[in-house]
PDB file of C-alpha atoms in Angstrom:
ATOM      1  CA  ASP A 173       5.838 -14.073   3.406  1.00  0.00           C
ATOM      2  CA  ILE A 174       6.109 -13.297  -0.305  1.00  0.00           C
ATOM      3  CA  VAL A 175       9.233 -11.220  -0.903  1.00  0.00           C
ATOM      4  CA  MET A 176       9.023  -8.634  -3.664  1.00  0.00           C
ATOM      5  CA  THR A 177      12.325  -7.636  -5.260  1.00  0.00           C
ATOM      6  CA  GLN A 178      12.555  -4.711  -7.657  1.00  0.00           C
ATOM      7  CA  SER A 179      15.295  -3.849 -10.111  1.00  0.00           C
ATOM      8  CA  PRO A 180      17.003  -1.554 -10.562  1.00  0.00           C
ATOM      9  CA  ASP A 181      17.057   0.407  -7.287  1.00  0.00           C
ATOM     10  CA  SER A 182      17.414   3.631  -9.253  1.00  0.00           C
ATOM     11  CA  LEU A 183      17.091   4.624 -12.862  1.00  0.00           C
ATOM     12  CA  ALA A 184      17.868   7.755 -14.888  1.00  0.00           C
ATOM     13  CA  VAL A 185      16.092   8.160 -18.215  1.00  0.00           C
ATOM     14  CA  SER A 186      16.013  11.023 -20.717  1.00  0.00           C
ATOM     15  CA  LEU A 187      12.794  12.933 -21.293  1.00  0.00           C
ATOM     16  CA  GLY A 188      10.731  11.282 -24.006  1.00  0.00           C
ATOM     17  CA  GLU A 189      12.478   7.938 -23.594  1.00  0.00           C
ATOM     18  CA  ARG A 190      11.197   4.689 -22.072  1.00  0.00           C
ATOM     19  CA  ALA A 191      11.672   3.596 -18.478  1.00  0.00           C
ATOM     20  CA  THR A 192      11.388  -0.059 -17.458  1.00  0.00           C
ATOM     21  CA  ILE A 193      11.143  -1.283 -13.881  1.00  0.00           C
ATOM     22  CA  ASN A 194      11.115  -4.954 -12.945  1.00  0.00           C
ATOM     23  CA  CYS A 195       9.552  -6.744 -10.014  1.00  0.00           C
ATOM     24  CA  LYS A 196      10.048 -10.360  -9.013  1.00  0.00           C
ATOM     25  CA  SER A 197       8.011 -12.186  -6.388  1.00  0.00           C
ATOM     26  CA  SER A 198       9.405 -15.080  -4.349  1.00  0.00           C
ATOM     27  CA  GLN A 199       6.336 -17.152  -5.241  1.00  0.00           C
ATOM     28  CA  SER A 200       3.633 -16.921  -7.849  1.00  0.00           C
ATOM     29  CA  VAL A 201       0.900 -14.320  -7.349  1.00  0.00           C
ATOM     30  CA  LEU A 202      -1.225 -15.812 -10.119  1.00  0.00           C
ATOM     31  CA  TYR A 203      -4.508 -17.233  -8.845  1.00  0.00           C
ATOM     32  CA  SER A 204      -5.382 -20.087 -11.158  1.00  0.00           C
ATOM     33  CA  SER A 205      -9.124 -20.004 -10.448  1.00  0.00           C
ATOM     34  CA  ASN A 206      -9.580 -16.601 -12.068  1.00  0.00           C
ATOM     35  CA  ASN A 207      -6.277 -16.316 -13.977  1.00  0.00           C
ATOM     36  CA  LYS A 208      -5.524 -12.989 -12.289  1.00  0.00           C
ATOM     37  CA  ASN A 209      -2.156 -11.787 -11.048  1.00  0.00           C
ATOM     38  CA  TYR A 210      -2.532 -10.086  -7.670  1.00  0.00           C
ATOM     39  CA  LEU A 211       0.090  -7.446  -8.377  1.00  0.00           C
ATOM     40  CA  ALA A 212      -0.137  -3.647  -8.235  1.00  0.00           C
ATOM     41  CA  TRP A 213       2.217  -0.798  -9.096  1.00  0.00           C
ATOM     42  CA  PHE A 214       2.385   2.497  -7.189  1.00  0.00           C
ATOM     43  CA  GLN A 215       3.958   5.869  -7.778  1.00  0.00           C
ATOM     44  CA  GLN A 216       5.040   7.988  -4.827  1.00  0.00           C
ATOM     45  CA  LYS A 217       6.166  11.596  -4.967  1.00  0.00           C
ATOM     46  CA  PRO A 218       7.783  13.404  -2.003  1.00  0.00           C
ATOM     47  CA  GLY A 219       5.388  14.272   0.771  1.00  0.00           C
ATOM     48  CA  GLN A 220       2.523  12.306  -0.787  1.00  0.00           C
ATOM     49  CA  PRO A 221       1.039   8.882  -0.164  1.00  0.00           C
ATOM     50  CA  PRO A 222       1.552   6.230  -2.831  1.00  0.00           C
ATOM     51  CA  LYS A 223      -0.824   6.363  -5.789  1.00  0.00           C
ATOM     52  CA  VAL A 224      -1.945   3.184  -7.536  1.00  0.00           C
ATOM     53  CA  LEU A 225      -1.111   3.108 -11.245  1.00  0.00           C
ATOM     54  CA  ILE A 226      -1.727  -0.512 -12.224  1.00  0.00           C
ATOM     55  CA  TYR A 227      -3.560  -3.430 -10.613  1.00  0.00           C
ATOM     56  CA  TRP A 228      -4.159  -7.049 -11.670  1.00  0.00           C
ATOM     57  CA  ALA A 229      -0.636  -6.613 -13.116  1.00  0.00           C
ATOM     58  CA  SER A 230      -1.844  -4.844 -16.257  1.00  0.00           C
ATOM     59  CA  THR A 231      -5.081  -2.921 -15.563  1.00  0.00           C
ATOM     60  CA  ARG A 232      -4.526   0.818 -15.552  1.00  0.00           C
ATOM     61  CA  GLU A 233      -6.255   2.739 -12.765  1.00  0.00           C
ATOM     62  CA  SER A 234      -8.766   5.322 -13.935  1.00  0.00           C
ATOM     63  CA  GLY A 235      -7.103   8.628 -14.765  1.00  0.00           C
ATOM     64  CA  VAL A 236      -3.610   7.181 -15.164  1.00  0.00           C
ATOM     65  CA  PRO A 237      -1.978   8.218 -18.464  1.00  0.00           C
ATOM     66  CA  ASP A 238      -1.704   5.476 -21.056  1.00  0.00           C
ATOM     67  CA  ARG A 239       2.089   5.865 -21.211  1.00  0.00           C
ATOM     68  CA  PHE A 240       2.074   3.701 -18.058  1.00  0.00           C
ATOM     69  CA  SER A 241       1.651  -0.010 -18.679  1.00  0.00           C
ATOM     70  CA  GLY A 242       2.139  -3.205 -16.717  1.00  0.00           C
ATOM     71  CA  SER A 243       2.958  -6.691 -17.910  1.00  0.00           C
ATOM     72  CA  GLY A 244       4.047 -10.077 -16.655  1.00  0.00           C
ATOM     73  CA  SER A 245       2.601 -13.089 -14.929  1.00  0.00           C
ATOM     74  CA  GLY A 246       3.379 -15.535 -12.165  1.00  0.00           C
ATOM     75  CA  THR A 247       6.548 -14.218 -10.541  1.00  0.00           C
ATOM     76  CA  ASP A 248       7.964 -11.706 -13.033  1.00  0.00           C
ATOM     77  CA  PHE A 249       6.450  -8.323 -13.741  1.00  0.00           C
ATOM     78  CA  THR A 250       7.366  -5.093 -15.508  1.00  0.00           C
ATOM     79  CA  LEU A 251       6.202  -1.491 -15.293  1.00  0.00           C
ATOM     80  CA  THR A 252       6.892   0.435 -18.475  1.00  0.00           C
ATOM     81  CA  ILE A 253       6.685   4.198 -18.785  1.00  0.00           C
ATOM     82  CA  ASN A 254       6.760   5.339 -22.383  1.00  0.00           C
ATOM     83  CA  SER A 255       7.749   8.841 -23.427  1.00  0.00           C
ATOM     84  CA  LEU A 256       8.963   9.876 -19.982  1.00  0.00           C
ATOM     85  CA  GLN A 257       7.660  13.206 -18.716  1.00  0.00           C
ATOM     86  CA  ALA A 258       9.198  15.438 -16.043  1.00  0.00           C
ATOM     87  CA  GLU A 259       6.230  14.762 -13.729  1.00  0.00           C
ATOM     88  CA  ASP A 260       7.049  11.033 -13.746  1.00  0.00           C
ATOM     89  CA  VAL A 261      10.020  11.608 -11.435  1.00  0.00           C
ATOM     90  CA  ALA A 262       9.077   9.561  -8.372  1.00  0.00           C
ATOM     91  CA  VAL A 263       9.689   6.329  -6.515  1.00  0.00           C
ATOM     92  CA  TYR A 264       7.809   3.322  -7.898  1.00  0.00           C
ATOM     93  CA  TYR A 265       6.743   0.289  -5.889  1.00  0.00           C
ATOM     94  CA  CYS A 266       5.248  -3.071  -6.733  1.00  0.00           C
ATOM     95  CA  GLN A 267       2.960  -4.791  -4.248  1.00  0.00           C
ATOM     96  CA  GLN A 268       1.392  -8.232  -4.053  1.00  0.00           C
ATOM     97  CA  TYR A 269      -2.090  -8.717  -2.654  1.00  0.00           C
ATOM     98  CA  PHE A 270      -2.258 -12.445  -3.365  1.00  0.00           C
ATOM     99  CA  THR A 271      -1.909 -13.387   0.254  1.00  0.00           C
ATOM    100  CA  SER A 272      -1.531 -11.925   3.716  1.00  0.00           C
ATOM    101  CA  PRO A 273       0.772 -10.331   4.681  1.00  0.00           C
ATOM    102  CA  LEU A 274       0.582  -7.939   1.761  1.00  0.00           C
ATOM    103  CA  THR A 275       4.105  -6.999   0.788  1.00  0.00           C
ATOM    104  CA  PHE A 276       5.828  -4.255  -1.187  1.00  0.00           C
ATOM    105  CA  GLY A 277       9.026  -4.094  -3.164  1.00  0.00           C
ATOM    106  CA  GLN A 278      11.846  -1.889  -1.897  1.00  0.00           C
ATOM    107  CA  GLY A 279      11.142   0.815  -4.461  1.00  0.00           C
ATOM    108  CA  THR A 280      12.831   2.127  -7.619  1.00  0.00           C
ATOM    109  CA  ARG A 281      13.803   5.780  -7.791  1.00  0.00           C
ATOM    110  CA  LEU A 282      13.256   7.239 -11.268  1.00  0.00           C
ATOM    111  CA  GLU A 283      15.095  10.415 -12.266  1.00  0.00           C
ATOM    112  CA  ILE A 284      15.610  12.423 -15.393  1.00  0.00           C
ATOM    113  CA  LYS A 285      18.964  11.996 -17.156  1.00  0.00           C
TER     114      LYS A 285
ATOM    115  CA  GLN B 138     -15.441  10.323  -4.417  1.00  0.00           C
ATOM    116  CA  VAL B 139     -13.966   8.291  -1.600  1.00  0.00           C
ATOM    117  CA  ARG B 140     -11.820  10.115   0.944  1.00  0.00           C
ATOM    118  CA  LEU B 141      -9.918   8.922   3.986  1.00  0.00           C
ATOM    119  CA  GLN B 142      -9.102  11.432   6.734  1.00  0.00           C
ATOM    120  CA  GLN B 143      -6.577  10.392   9.339  1.00  0.00           C
ATOM    121  CA  SER B 144      -6.338  11.757  12.876  1.00  0.00           C
ATOM    122  CA  GLY B 145      -4.233  11.057  15.929  1.00  0.00           C
ATOM    123  CA  PRO B 146      -1.176  12.264  17.837  1.00  0.00           C
ATOM    124  CA  GLY B 147       2.158  12.786  16.168  1.00  0.00           C
ATOM    125  CA  LEU B 148       4.224  12.093  19.275  1.00  0.00           C
ATOM    126  CA  VAL B 149       4.020   9.001  21.462  1.00  0.00           C
ATOM    127  CA  LYS B 150       6.218   8.097  24.414  1.00  0.00           C
ATOM    128  CA  PRO B 151       8.094   4.780  24.435  1.00  0.00           C
ATOM    129  CA  SER B 152       6.131   1.882  25.978  1.00  0.00           C
ATOM    130  CA  GLN B 153       2.827   3.677  25.425  1.00  0.00           C
ATOM    131  CA  ALA B 154       0.138   2.964  22.820  1.00  0.00           C
ATOM    132  CA  LEU B 155      -0.109   4.578  19.393  1.00  0.00           C
ATOM    133  CA  SER B 156      -3.700   5.241  18.334  1.00  0.00           C
ATOM    134  CA  LEU B 157      -4.835   6.519  14.949  1.00  0.00           C
ATOM    135  CA  THR B 158      -8.228   6.834  13.314  1.00  0.00           C
ATOM    136  CA  CYS B 159      -9.213   6.861   9.660  1.00  0.00           C
ATOM    137  CA  ALA B 160     -12.587   8.448   8.860  1.00  0.00           C
ATOM    138  CA  ILE B 161     -14.231   7.300   5.631  1.00  0.00           C
ATOM    139  CA  SER B 162     -16.395   9.390   3.329  1.00  0.00           C
ATOM    140  CA  GLY B 163     -17.943   8.127   0.117  1.00  0.00           C
ATOM    141  CA  ASP B 164     -17.835   4.447   1.091  1.00  0.00           C
ATOM    142  CA  SER B 165     -18.850   2.202   3.968  1.00  0.00           C
ATOM    143  CA  VAL B 166     -16.482   0.573   6.435  1.00  0.00           C
ATOM    144  CA  SER B 167     -18.801  -2.452   6.398  1.00  0.00           C
ATOM    145  CA  GLY B 168     -18.899  -2.753   2.613  1.00  0.00           C
ATOM    146  CA  ILE B 169     -18.769  -6.378   1.550  1.00  0.00           C
ATOM    147  CA  SER B 170     -16.251  -5.981  -1.259  1.00  0.00           C
ATOM    148  CA  VAL B 171     -13.553  -3.854   0.367  1.00  0.00           C
ATOM    149  CA  ALA B 172     -10.913  -4.097   3.045  1.00  0.00           C
ATOM    150  CA  TRP B 173      -9.426  -1.321   5.154  1.00  0.00           C
ATOM    151  CA  ASN B 174      -5.687  -1.273   5.699  1.00  0.00           C
ATOM    152  CA  TRP B 175      -3.001   0.349   7.788  1.00  0.00           C
ATOM    153  CA  ILE B 176       0.470   0.771   6.294  1.00  0.00           C
ATOM    154  CA  ARG B 177       3.536   2.562   7.565  1.00  0.00           C
ATOM    155  CA  GLN B 178       6.645   3.884   5.892  1.00  0.00           C
ATOM    156  CA  SER B 179      10.074   4.554   7.288  1.00  0.00           C
ATOM    157  CA  PRO B 180      13.526   4.893   5.712  1.00  0.00           C
ATOM    158  CA  SER B 181      14.684   1.672   7.386  1.00  0.00           C
ATOM    159  CA  ARG B 182      11.629  -0.496   6.607  1.00  0.00           C
ATOM    160  CA  GLY B 183      10.210   1.046   3.440  1.00  0.00           C
ATOM    161  CA  LEU B 184       6.466   0.452   2.955  1.00  0.00           C
ATOM    162  CA  GLU B 185       5.218  -2.026   5.543  1.00  0.00           C
ATOM    163  CA  TRP B 186       1.674  -3.361   5.612  1.00  0.00           C
ATOM    164  CA  LEU B 187       0.456  -3.591   9.205  1.00  0.00           C
ATOM    165  CA  GLY B 188      -2.954  -5.163   8.886  1.00  0.00           C
ATOM    166  CA  ARG B 189      -6.535  -4.831   7.729  1.00  0.00           C
ATOM    167  CA  THR B 190     -10.139  -5.250   8.727  1.00  0.00           C
ATOM    168  CA  TYR B 191     -13.065  -6.231   6.529  1.00  0.00           C
ATOM    169  CA  TYR B 192     -16.663  -7.343   6.790  1.00  0.00           C
ATOM    170  CA  ARG B 193     -17.960 -10.532   5.154  1.00  0.00           C
ATOM    171  CA  SER B 194     -21.086 -11.357   7.193  1.00  0.00           C
ATOM    172  CA  ARG B 195     -18.824 -10.902  10.187  1.00  0.00           C
ATOM    173  CA  TRP B 196     -15.679  -8.917  10.900  1.00  0.00           C
ATOM    174  CA  TYR B 197     -12.260 -10.292  10.015  1.00  0.00           C
ATOM    175  CA  ASN B 198      -8.771  -9.013  10.770  1.00  0.00           C
ATOM    176  CA  ASP B 199      -5.378  -9.875   9.312  1.00  0.00           C
ATOM    177  CA  TYR B 200      -2.211  -8.625  10.919  1.00  0.00           C
ATOM    178  CA  ALA B 201       1.472  -8.619  10.040  1.00  0.00           C
ATOM    179  CA  VAL B 202       2.962 -11.595  11.855  1.00  0.00           C
ATOM    180  CA  GLY B 203       5.621  -9.639  13.698  1.00  0.00           C
ATOM    181  CA  LEU B 204       3.056  -7.234  15.139  1.00  0.00           C
ATOM    182  CA  GLN B 205       0.291  -9.643  16.111  1.00  0.00           C
ATOM    183  CA  SER B 206       0.974  -9.368  19.812  1.00  0.00           C
ATOM    184  CA  ARG B 207       0.811  -5.539  19.770  1.00  0.00           C
ATOM    185  CA  ILE B 208      -1.686  -4.501  17.112  1.00  0.00           C
ATOM    186  CA  THR B 209      -5.444  -4.076  16.993  1.00  0.00           C
ATOM    187  CA  ILE B 210      -7.493  -2.746  14.090  1.00  0.00           C
ATOM    188  CA  ASN B 211     -11.136  -2.032  14.751  1.00  0.00           C
ATOM    189  CA  ALA B 212     -14.059  -0.737  12.719  1.00  0.00           C
ATOM    190  CA  ASP B 213     -16.649   1.664  14.096  1.00  0.00           C
ATOM    191  CA  THR B 214     -19.756   1.437  11.956  1.00  0.00           C
ATOM    192  CA  SER B 215     -21.556   4.210  13.833  1.00  0.00           C
ATOM    193  CA  LYS B 216     -18.843   6.691  12.805  1.00  0.00           C
ATOM    194  CA  ASN B 217     -17.886   4.963   9.532  1.00  0.00           C
ATOM    195  CA  GLN B 218     -14.236   4.791  10.476  1.00  0.00           C
ATOM    196  CA  PHE B 219     -11.547   2.338  11.479  1.00  0.00           C
ATOM    197  CA  SER B 220      -8.698   2.608  13.883  1.00  0.00           C
ATOM    198  CA  LEU B 221      -5.201   1.376  14.612  1.00  0.00           C
ATOM    199  CA  GLN B 222      -3.809   0.701  18.047  1.00  0.00           C
ATOM    200  CA  LEU B 223      -0.195  -0.343  18.434  1.00  0.00           C
ATOM    201  CA  ASN B 224       0.882  -1.098  21.981  1.00  0.00           C
ATOM    202  CA  SER B 225       4.268  -0.904  23.701  1.00  0.00           C
ATOM    203  CA  VAL B 226       5.845   1.287  21.042  1.00  0.00           C
ATOM    204  CA  THR B 227       9.579   1.811  20.688  1.00  0.00           C
ATOM    205  CA  PRO B 228      11.577   4.290  18.602  1.00  0.00           C
ATOM    206  CA  GLU B 229      11.545   1.658  15.828  1.00  0.00           C
ATOM    207  CA  ASP B 230       7.813   2.366  15.416  1.00  0.00           C
ATOM    208  CA  THR B 231       8.599   5.914  14.307  1.00  0.00           C
ATOM    209  CA  ALA B 232       7.175   6.212  10.793  1.00  0.00           C
ATOM    210  CA  VAL B 233       4.583   7.813   8.562  1.00  0.00           C
ATOM    211  CA  TYR B 234       1.360   5.886   9.047  1.00  0.00           C
ATOM    212  CA  TYR B 235      -1.254   5.598   6.306  1.00  0.00           C
ATOM    213  CA  CYS B 236      -4.714   4.123   6.044  1.00  0.00           C
ATOM    214  CA  ALA B 237      -5.813   2.801   2.652  1.00  0.00           C
ATOM    215  CA  ARG B 238      -8.809   1.158   1.021  1.00  0.00           C
ATOM    216  CA  GLY B 239      -8.984  -2.118  -0.778  1.00  0.00           C
ATOM    217  CA  TYR B 240      -6.746  -4.965  -1.829  1.00  0.00           C
ATOM    218  CA  HIS B 241      -4.781  -2.902  -4.312  1.00  0.00           C
ATOM    219  CA  MET B 242      -5.124   0.246  -2.176  1.00  0.00           C
ATOM    220  CA  ASP B 243      -6.786   2.659  -4.542  1.00  0.00           C
ATOM    221  CA  VAL B 244      -7.476   5.358  -1.946  1.00  0.00           C
ATOM    222  CA  TRP B 245      -5.056   6.521   0.758  1.00  0.00           C
ATOM    223  CA  GLY B 246      -5.236   8.809   3.731  1.00  0.00           C
ATOM    224  CA  GLN B 247      -2.990  11.834   3.900  1.00  0.00           C
ATOM    225  CA  GLY B 248      -0.492  10.181   6.229  1.00  0.00           C
ATOM    226  CA  THR B 249       0.400  10.875   9.860  1.00  0.00           C
ATOM    227  CA  THR B 250       3.993  11.258  10.950  1.00  0.00           C
ATOM    228  CA  VAL B 251       4.349   9.493  14.295  1.00  0.00           C
ATOM    229  CA  THR B 252       7.479   9.941  16.356  1.00  0.00           C
ATOM    230  CA  VAL B 253       8.177   7.703  19.334  1.00  0.00           C
ATOM    231  CA  SER B 254      10.283   9.671  21.776  1.00  0.00           C
ATOM    232  CA  SER B 255      10.339  10.636  25.414  1.00  0.00           C
TER     233      SER B 255
END
């Protein structure tokens, strides 16, 4: 199985500042035939299912604010939230869909400082 | 707009089978470019993918290795839905269960809290 490891486990950022969450996979999720990274980022708020923010490592889902961005390739990925808003308080997960079994990171809890 | 509506019991006795259904609107369970997943979430395990079903000229299933002996995911084209059956449950199967569409899971069901207890 591909193990997804996120850092940090929790993060406190001031409103209007930038939040950065990292995700490392135990093997590459880059498919060389199409040069796509099979990596998604999710946001989960209490009592709700996860919501996809980013897929193919850097493609923003429709309707997601442009302050959310994804980067990285191969085994190392980053979710960046610029100009943090109060509604961004949530737990964030990365997930690989390169191969079965699909696997998630352990989550990063983002709070307001 | 695609919606997934989950149904099924919230309480299951140990050693019995857990059965959940996910009804699809706005898409087809037999669509050739999508897959239909079951995921669960618990404090001890986090988000855990359980398996998926998809149609590519015939039906395919992938299951989490540790559950292969207990899990079945089926599609019902007549009702445009798919289902999860998990046999011989224990308290460790207590979790919130979700269905979700696709490889990067762009649509989720509302979640069903399932408790395994006598």
